[in-house]
Amino acid sequence: MSTIYNFSAGPAVLPKEVLQQARDEMLDWHGSGMSVMEMSHRGKEFMSIAEKTENDLRELADIPQNYKILFLQGGASSQFAMVPMNLLRGKTTADYINTGQWSTKAIEEAGRYCTVNVAASSQDKHFTYIPPQNEWRLNPQAAYVHYTSNETIGGVEFHWIPDTDVPLVADMSSDILSRPLDVTRYGLIYAGAQKNLGPAGLTLVIVREDLLGEPLPATPTLYDYQIHAQNDSMYNTPPTYAMYITGLVFAWLKKQGGLAAMETINNTKANLLYDYLDSTDFYHCPVARTDRSRMNIPFTLKNSTLDVEFLKQAQQNGLLQLKGHRSVGGMRASIYNAMPLEGVAKLVAFMKEFASRHA
Ligand SMILES: *Cc1c(COP(=O)(O)O)cnc(C)c1O
């Protein structure tokens, strides 16, 4: 059987070495006689896994000590509520940048807790670009500014960090750790693990310490960042197995050379596909060139009656899960950290061949 490449948007591909190590350790982790799934989260074995996971992330992303790293459940979607509940801190309004479907969801949820000022939106052009900061209308009364660094569905990505006077909050679910990260520019960063970090079930939050401890009244205990921070993410049972796998991914990233090395390879991968898309009329990428995602690359066939045939033949060639999001149509290739360059090369070769056969 030839090599399979999985272009799923999430849950998504994991590094093969990580899965092999997890397989080898599945029944007996490091001579403990237990699977990681069977361990008490408060036992010394799992505590050592949790500590290494946190330390490796701190080292990889150069996270200063005044930022807490939280390992939560609930998905990135839970953060759409948890952010306003914790970060309004006596204020009644927050700024949001609307660049696509995930920002829209964050905005809708925040609207339950505060007055949302949509300071900029790219809805006028079907979310195919990032509004430049000189066009944003930020509200000086806002408690924070929220944006989505990479829109997983639309395929637009920020290639710059917004500059704000109030704490900056980012949903980095689909591009976290794909390039070096200047954590000091942010008040809070969150990400669901299942795109670029690990398995579903883990939600990562990186938050500046001084923003904690002032949640809205009646905030559920489990939605209070401070509770998790004070208990090293062990107030209740954290998603232990997902943390373990994510820890193996962090160790794998270090072995690849860290985030600068990942940025180089991710740029190479994305350019390979975009250069081909731009060289042909057979396919089309709708996203503005300056704002294209390096992680999620949507494209359409000029003749959409060939979509089904394209997907069928791609699958026969070991290229899986290329169907676009139901709201966008066409195709989407998600090429996260764990997608090797060979996978993108094989996809481009297949696309060329398909185009020549159906021209
Ligand atoms: C997938 C995704 C979400 C939602 O994540 P869940 O873990 O399913 O709640 C939110 N934001 C972005 C950018 C995403 O890609």
Short mmCIF file of C-alpha atoms and ligand atoms in Angstrom, two decimals:
data_model
loop_
_atom_site.label_atom_id
_atom_site.label_comp_id
_atom_site.label_asym_id
_atom_site.label_seq_id
_atom_site.Cartn_x
_atom_site.Cartn_y
_atom_site.Cartn_z
CA MET A 1 0.00 0.00 0.00
CA SER A 2 1.35 3.41 -0.91
CA THR A 3 1.69 6.15 1.70
CA ILE A 4 -1.56 7.79 2.78
CA TYR A 5 -1.73 11.54 3.37
CA ASN A 6 -4.54 12.97 5.46
CA PHE A 7 -5.56 16.57 4.71
CA SER A 8 -8.34 16.75 7.31
CA ALA A 9 -9.02 20.18 8.86
CA GLY A 10 -9.45 18.64 12.29
CA PRO A 11 -9.16 16.35 14.09
CA ALA A 12 -6.11 16.19 11.89
CA VAL A 13 -2.92 14.36 11.04
CA LEU A 14 -0.41 13.69 13.84
CA PRO A 15 3.30 12.99 13.38
CA LYS A 16 3.80 9.29 12.57
CA GLU A 17 6.66 9.03 15.11
CA VAL A 18 4.32 10.28 17.83
CA LEU A 19 1.70 7.67 17.03
CA GLN A 20 4.37 4.96 16.93
CA GLN A 21 5.72 5.97 20.31
CA ALA A 22 2.19 6.05 21.75
CA ARG A 23 1.64 2.55 20.34
CA ASP A 24 4.86 1.28 21.90
CA GLU A 25 3.94 2.79 25.27
CA MET A 26 0.23 1.98 25.10
CA LEU A 27 0.09 -0.94 27.53
CA ASP A 28 3.02 -0.11 29.77
CA TRP A 29 4.25 3.45 30.10
CA HIS A 30 7.98 3.52 31.02
CA GLY A 31 7.80 0.30 33.05
CA SER A 32 4.96 1.57 35.24
CA GLY A 33 2.80 -1.40 34.27
CA MET A 34 0.00 1.01 33.33
CA SER A 35 -1.29 2.71 30.25
CA VAL A 36 -1.28 6.52 30.55
CA MET A 37 -5.07 6.26 30.21
CA GLU A 38 -5.24 4.27 33.43
CA MET A 39 -3.11 6.55 35.61
CA SER A 40 -4.28 8.82 38.38
CA HIS A 41 -3.80 12.40 37.29
CA ARG A 42 -2.31 13.05 40.74
CA GLY A 43 0.12 10.12 40.69
CA LYS A 44 3.85 10.70 40.23
CA GLU A 45 3.88 9.14 36.75
CA PHE A 46 1.25 11.43 35.27
CA MET A 47 2.55 14.44 37.21
CA SER A 48 5.91 13.92 35.47
CA ILE A 49 4.17 13.76 32.07
CA ALA A 50 2.22 16.97 32.80
CA GLU A 51 5.33 18.77 33.99
CA LYS A 52 7.38 17.82 30.94
CA THR A 53 4.49 18.78 28.65
CA GLU A 54 4.28 22.23 30.19
CA ASN A 55 8.06 22.76 30.29
CA ASP A 56 8.50 21.71 26.66
CA LEU A 57 5.77 24.14 25.58
CA ARG A 58 7.31 26.94 27.63
CA GLU A 59 10.66 26.30 25.97
CA LEU A 60 9.25 25.90 22.43
CA ALA A 61 7.17 29.08 22.48
CA ASP A 62 9.44 30.98 24.87
CA ILE A 63 6.59 31.62 27.31
CA PRO A 64 7.58 33.93 30.21
CA GLN A 65 6.89 32.92 33.82
CA ASN A 66 4.17 35.56 34.26
CA TYR A 67 2.00 33.61 31.81
CA LYS A 68 0.02 30.61 33.04
CA ILE A 69 -0.40 27.59 30.80
CA LEU A 70 -3.76 25.87 31.30
CA PHE A 71 -4.76 22.43 30.03
CA LEU A 72 -8.56 22.50 29.84
CA GLN A 73 -11.47 20.69 28.23
CA GLY A 74 -14.47 22.07 26.36
CA GLY A 75 -12.82 22.87 23.02
CA ALA A 76 -11.96 26.26 21.60
CA SER A 77 -15.72 26.90 21.52
CA SER A 78 -15.81 26.96 25.33
CA GLN A 79 -13.31 29.82 25.19
CA PHE A 80 -15.80 31.92 23.24
CA ALA A 81 -17.64 32.25 26.58
CA MET A 82 -14.75 31.85 29.00
CA VAL A 83 -12.84 34.81 27.54
CA PRO A 84 -15.55 37.44 28.16
CA MET A 85 -16.53 35.87 31.48
CA ASN A 86 -12.98 36.34 32.76
CA LEU A 87 -11.52 39.26 30.87
CA LEU A 88 -14.27 41.89 30.99
CA ARG A 89 -13.06 42.72 34.50
CA GLY A 90 -15.62 45.38 35.31
CA LYS A 91 -15.96 46.67 31.73
CA THR A 92 -19.02 46.12 29.58
CA THR A 93 -17.68 46.06 26.04
CA ALA A 94 -15.05 44.25 23.98
CA ASP A 95 -13.63 44.67 20.45
CA TYR A 96 -13.81 41.79 17.99
CA ILE A 97 -12.32 41.46 14.49
CA ASN A 98 -14.54 39.44 12.18
CA THR A 99 -12.55 37.51 9.58
CA GLY A 100 -14.71 34.43 9.09
CA GLN A 101 -16.87 31.72 10.56
CA TRP A 102 -14.86 31.15 13.73
CA SER A 103 -14.66 34.87 14.57
CA THR A 104 -18.40 35.09 13.93
CA LYS A 105 -19.05 32.34 16.46
CA ALA A 106 -16.81 34.01 19.02
CA ILE A 107 -18.70 37.28 18.47
CA GLU A 108 -22.11 35.65 18.86
CA GLU A 109 -21.14 34.00 22.12
CA ALA A 110 -19.45 37.11 23.57
CA GLY A 111 -22.67 39.01 22.85
CA ARG A 112 -24.30 37.04 25.67
CA TYR A 113 -21.95 38.71 28.17
CA CYS A 114 -21.11 42.15 26.84
CA THR A 115 -21.61 44.70 24.12
CA VAL A 116 -19.51 43.53 21.22
CA ASN A 117 -17.93 46.17 19.00
CA VAL A 118 -17.03 44.59 15.67
CA ALA A 119 -14.09 46.88 15.02
CA ALA A 120 -13.41 45.46 11.56
CA SER A 121 -14.92 42.84 9.29
CA SER A 122 -14.11 41.26 5.94
CA GLN A 123 -17.64 40.01 5.42
CA ASP A 124 -18.04 42.45 2.47
CA LYS A 125 -15.77 40.18 0.40
CA HIS A 126 -16.90 36.83 1.77
CA PHE A 127 -14.09 36.75 4.34
CA THR A 128 -11.34 36.41 1.72
CA TYR A 129 -8.97 38.95 3.26
CA ILE A 130 -7.76 40.43 6.58
CA PRO A 131 -8.83 44.06 7.21
CA PRO A 132 -5.66 46.15 7.74
CA GLN A 133 -5.31 47.62 11.21
CA ASN A 134 -5.46 51.25 9.98
CA GLU A 135 -9.11 50.57 9.09
CA TRP A 136 -10.09 49.16 12.49
CA ARG A 137 -12.41 51.21 14.66
CA LEU A 138 -11.31 50.16 18.13
CA ASN A 139 -13.29 51.33 21.14
CA PRO A 140 -11.10 52.85 23.88
CA GLN A 141 -13.57 51.47 26.47
CA ALA A 142 -13.06 47.87 25.31
CA ALA A 143 -11.82 45.36 27.88
CA TYR A 144 -9.82 43.49 25.22
CA VAL A 145 -9.44 42.96 21.47
CA HIS A 146 -10.20 39.48 20.12
CA TYR A 147 -9.14 38.09 16.74
CA THR A 148 -8.76 34.73 15.03
CA SER A 149 -5.17 34.34 13.81
CA ASN A 150 -6.13 31.70 11.25
CA GLU A 151 -9.61 31.06 9.88
CA THR A 152 -9.67 27.31 9.42
CA ILE A 153 -12.68 27.33 7.09
CA GLY A 154 -12.04 30.42 4.94
CA GLY A 155 -8.27 30.01 4.77
CA VAL A 156 -7.20 33.56 5.74
CA GLU A 157 -4.38 34.08 8.23
CA PHE A 158 -2.85 37.06 10.01
CA HIS A 159 0.81 37.44 9.04
CA TRP A 160 1.20 40.28 11.55
CA ILE A 161 0.28 40.84 15.18
CA PRO A 162 -2.29 43.57 15.90
CA ASP A 163 -1.11 46.46 18.04
CA THR A 164 -3.52 47.31 20.87
CA ASP A 165 -3.57 49.32 24.08
CA VAL A 166 -5.82 46.79 25.82
CA PRO A 167 -5.08 43.04 26.21
CA LEU A 168 -4.96 41.21 22.89
CA VAL A 169 -6.76 37.84 22.75
CA ALA A 170 -6.22 35.33 19.94
CA ASP A 171 -7.98 32.16 18.88
CA MET A 172 -4.95 30.30 17.48
CA SER A 173 -6.66 26.92 17.19
CA SER A 174 -5.42 26.20 13.68
CA ASP A 175 -2.02 27.88 13.47
CA ILE A 176 -0.51 27.77 16.95
CA LEU A 177 3.12 26.57 16.97
CA SER A 178 3.32 26.76 13.17
CA ARG A 179 5.83 29.62 13.51
CA PRO A 180 7.64 31.47 16.33
CA LEU A 181 5.23 33.07 18.78
CA ASP A 182 5.77 36.35 20.65
CA VAL A 183 3.60 35.57 23.66
CA THR A 184 4.43 38.91 25.30
CA ARG A 185 2.23 40.69 22.73
CA TYR A 186 -0.84 38.90 24.07
CA GLY A 187 -3.07 38.91 27.12
CA LEU A 188 -4.46 35.51 26.27
CA ILE A 189 -4.03 32.85 23.58
CA TYR A 190 -6.25 29.81 23.22
CA ALA A 191 -6.39 26.79 20.94
CA GLY A 192 -8.28 23.55 20.64
CA ALA A 193 -5.65 20.83 20.32
CA GLN A 194 -7.07 18.83 17.43
CA LYS A 195 -5.79 20.99 14.57
CA ASN A 196 -2.10 21.57 15.14
CA LEU A 197 -1.28 20.19 18.61
CA GLY A 198 -2.70 16.79 19.41
CA PRO A 199 -5.96 14.88 19.81
CA ALA A 200 -9.39 16.38 20.44
CA GLY A 201 -10.39 16.86 24.07
CA LEU A 202 -7.62 19.22 25.14
CA THR A 203 -7.92 23.01 25.03
CA LEU A 204 -4.78 25.02 25.60
CA VAL A 205 -4.89 28.47 27.21
CA ILE A 206 -1.89 30.75 27.73
CA VAL A 207 -2.87 33.73 29.88
CA ARG A 208 -1.08 36.63 31.52
CA GLU A 209 -1.29 36.23 35.28
CA ASP A 210 -2.50 39.76 36.09
CA LEU A 211 -5.71 39.21 34.06
CA LEU A 212 -6.93 36.46 36.38
CA GLY A 213 -9.17 36.58 39.42
CA GLU A 214 -11.98 38.93 38.39
CA PRO A 215 -14.59 36.74 36.65
CA LEU A 216 -18.19 37.83 36.13
CA PRO A 217 -20.46 37.00 39.07
CA ALA A 218 -22.00 33.52 38.69
CA THR A 219 -19.17 32.32 36.45
CA PRO A 220 -19.20 28.52 36.85
CA THR A 221 -16.20 27.31 38.84
CA LEU A 222 -14.88 25.38 35.85
CA TYR A 223 -15.06 28.52 33.68
CA ASP A 224 -12.85 30.53 36.04
CA TYR A 225 -9.25 30.61 34.73
CA GLN A 226 -7.96 31.47 38.19
CA ILE A 227 -9.28 28.17 39.63
CA HIS A 228 -7.38 26.20 36.99
CA ALA A 229 -4.26 28.34 37.35
CA GLN A 230 -4.17 27.90 41.14
CA ASN A 231 -4.56 24.15 40.77
CA ASP A 232 -2.06 23.56 37.94
CA SER A 233 -4.97 22.48 35.70
CA MET A 234 -5.85 19.74 38.21
CA TYR A 235 -8.86 21.26 39.93
CA ASN A 236 -10.72 18.40 38.30
CA THR A 237 -9.47 15.62 36.05
CA PRO A 238 -7.72 17.12 33.03
CA PRO A 239 -7.81 15.33 29.63
CA THR A 240 -4.85 13.16 30.59
CA TYR A 241 -4.36 11.05 27.48
CA ALA A 242 -4.75 14.04 25.15
CA MET A 243 -2.18 15.90 27.26
CA TYR A 244 0.23 12.98 26.98
CA ILE A 245 -0.05 12.82 23.17
CA THR A 246 0.25 16.60 22.91
CA GLY A 247 3.38 16.36 25.07
CA LEU A 248 4.83 13.86 22.60
CA VAL A 249 4.03 16.36 19.82
CA PHE A 250 5.90 19.12 21.73
CA ALA A 251 8.93 16.83 22.06
CA TRP A 252 8.66 16.04 18.33
CA LEU A 253 8.56 19.78 17.51
CA LYS A 254 11.72 20.33 19.55
CA LYS A 255 13.39 17.53 17.61
CA GLN A 256 12.42 19.17 14.30
CA GLY A 257 14.37 22.25 15.39
CA GLY A 258 11.61 24.20 17.13
CA LEU A 259 9.20 26.81 15.80
CA ALA A 260 11.62 28.65 13.50
CA ALA A 261 12.32 25.38 11.70
CA MET A 262 8.58 24.67 11.52
CA GLU A 263 7.97 28.08 9.97
CA THR A 264 10.49 27.39 7.22
CA ILE A 265 9.03 24.03 6.34
CA ASN A 266 5.45 25.31 6.60
CA ASN A 267 6.25 28.17 4.21
CA THR A 268 7.83 25.74 1.76
CA LYS A 269 4.80 23.46 1.90
CA ALA A 270 2.27 26.27 1.43
CA ASN A 271 4.24 27.95 -1.37
CA LEU A 272 4.45 24.70 -3.26
CA LEU A 273 0.65 24.46 -3.41
CA TYR A 274 -0.07 28.19 -3.91
CA ASP A 275 2.53 28.52 -6.68
CA TYR A 276 0.82 25.73 -8.54
CA LEU A 277 -2.69 27.13 -7.93
CA ASP A 278 -1.58 30.51 -9.28
CA SER A 279 0.00 28.97 -12.37
CA THR A 280 -3.14 27.32 -13.70
CA ASP A 281 -6.70 28.26 -14.70
CA PHE A 282 -7.94 24.78 -13.93
CA TYR A 283 -7.97 25.54 -10.17
CA HIS A 284 -8.66 28.73 -8.25
CA CYS A 285 -7.87 29.97 -4.73
CA PRO A 286 -10.31 32.71 -3.62
CA VAL A 287 -8.13 34.22 -0.85
CA ALA A 288 -6.22 37.52 -1.22
CA ARG A 289 -2.55 36.70 -1.78
CA THR A 290 -1.23 38.67 1.17
CA ASP A 291 -3.57 36.99 3.67
CA ARG A 292 -3.42 33.37 2.63
CA SER A 293 -3.28 30.71 5.30
CA ARG A 294 -0.24 28.47 5.43
CA MET A 295 -2.34 25.85 7.22
CA ASN A 296 -5.71 25.58 5.44
CA ILE A 297 -5.74 26.09 1.68
CA PRO A 298 -9.16 26.23 0.05
CA PHE A 299 -9.40 25.87 -3.73
CA THR A 300 -12.07 25.25 -6.32
CA LEU A 301 -12.11 23.56 -9.70
CA LYS A 302 -13.13 25.90 -12.51
CA ASN A 303 -15.50 23.15 -13.63
CA SER A 304 -17.21 22.18 -10.39
CA THR A 305 -18.98 19.22 -12.03
CA LEU A 306 -15.58 17.50 -11.70
CA ASP A 307 -15.49 17.91 -7.88
CA VAL A 308 -16.80 14.44 -7.11
CA GLU A 309 -14.42 12.81 -9.59
CA PHE A 310 -11.49 14.81 -8.20
CA LEU A 311 -12.20 13.66 -4.64
CA LYS A 312 -12.71 10.06 -5.73
CA GLN A 313 -9.44 9.90 -7.64
CA ALA A 314 -7.58 11.74 -4.88
CA GLN A 315 -8.76 9.14 -2.41
CA GLN A 316 -7.67 6.33 -4.76
CA ASN A 317 -4.24 7.97 -4.78
CA GLY A 318 -4.01 8.01 -0.98
CA LEU A 319 -4.92 11.71 -0.61
CA LEU A 320 -7.68 11.82 1.98
CA GLN A 321 -10.22 14.32 3.36
CA LEU A 322 -9.77 17.04 0.72
CA LYS A 323 -13.45 17.96 0.54
CA GLY A 324 -14.03 21.64 1.31
CA HIS A 325 -16.13 22.80 4.24
CA ARG A 326 -19.84 22.37 3.53
CA SER A 327 -20.34 26.15 3.65
CA VAL A 328 -17.60 26.93 1.11
CA GLY A 329 -17.66 23.94 -1.26
CA GLY A 330 -14.75 22.95 -3.47
CA MET A 331 -11.65 21.55 -1.81
CA ARG A 332 -9.54 22.36 1.21
CA ALA A 333 -6.08 21.03 1.92
CA SER A 334 -5.12 21.34 5.57
CA ILE A 335 -1.36 21.07 5.86
CA TYR A 336 -0.57 21.42 9.55
CA ASN A 337 2.83 20.87 11.17
CA ALA A 338 2.49 17.09 10.97
CA MET A 339 1.89 17.05 7.18
CA PRO A 340 5.22 16.18 5.57
CA LEU A 341 6.47 18.06 2.49
CA GLU A 342 6.14 14.81 0.50
CA GLY A 343 2.38 14.88 1.15
CA VAL A 344 2.01 18.33 -0.40
CA ALA A 345 4.30 17.35 -3.29
CA LYS A 346 2.16 14.29 -3.94
CA LEU A 347 -1.01 16.39 -3.85
CA VAL A 348 0.39 18.91 -6.35
CA ALA A 349 1.56 16.11 -8.66
CA PHE A 350 -1.91 14.56 -8.52
CA MET A 351 -3.59 17.93 -9.21
CA LYS A 352 -1.38 18.50 -12.26
CA GLU A 353 -2.09 15.09 -13.59
CA PHE A 354 -5.85 15.43 -12.98
CA ALA A 355 -5.86 18.81 -14.74
CA SER A 356 -4.04 17.44 -17.79
CA ARG A 357 -6.46 14.53 -18.08
CA HIS A 358 -9.56 16.78 -17.80
CA ALA A 359 -8.40 19.88 -19.65
C1 LIG B 1 -11.92 24.19 15.18
C2 LIG B 1 -11.89 25.58 15.60
C3 LIG B 1 -12.68 26.05 16.68
C4 LIG B 1 -13.63 25.16 17.44
O1 LIG B 1 -12.94 24.18 18.13
P1 LIG B 1 -13.72 23.12 19.05
O2 LIG B 1 -12.57 22.46 19.72
O3 LIG B 1 -14.47 22.22 18.12
O4 LIG B 1 -14.61 23.86 19.96
C5 LIG B 1 -12.57 27.38 17.05
N1 LIG B 1 -11.74 28.22 16.40
C6 LIG B 1 -10.99 27.82 15.35
C7 LIG B 1 -10.08 28.80 14.67
C8 LIG B 1 -11.04 26.49 14.92
O5 LIG B 1 -10.28 26.08 13.89
#
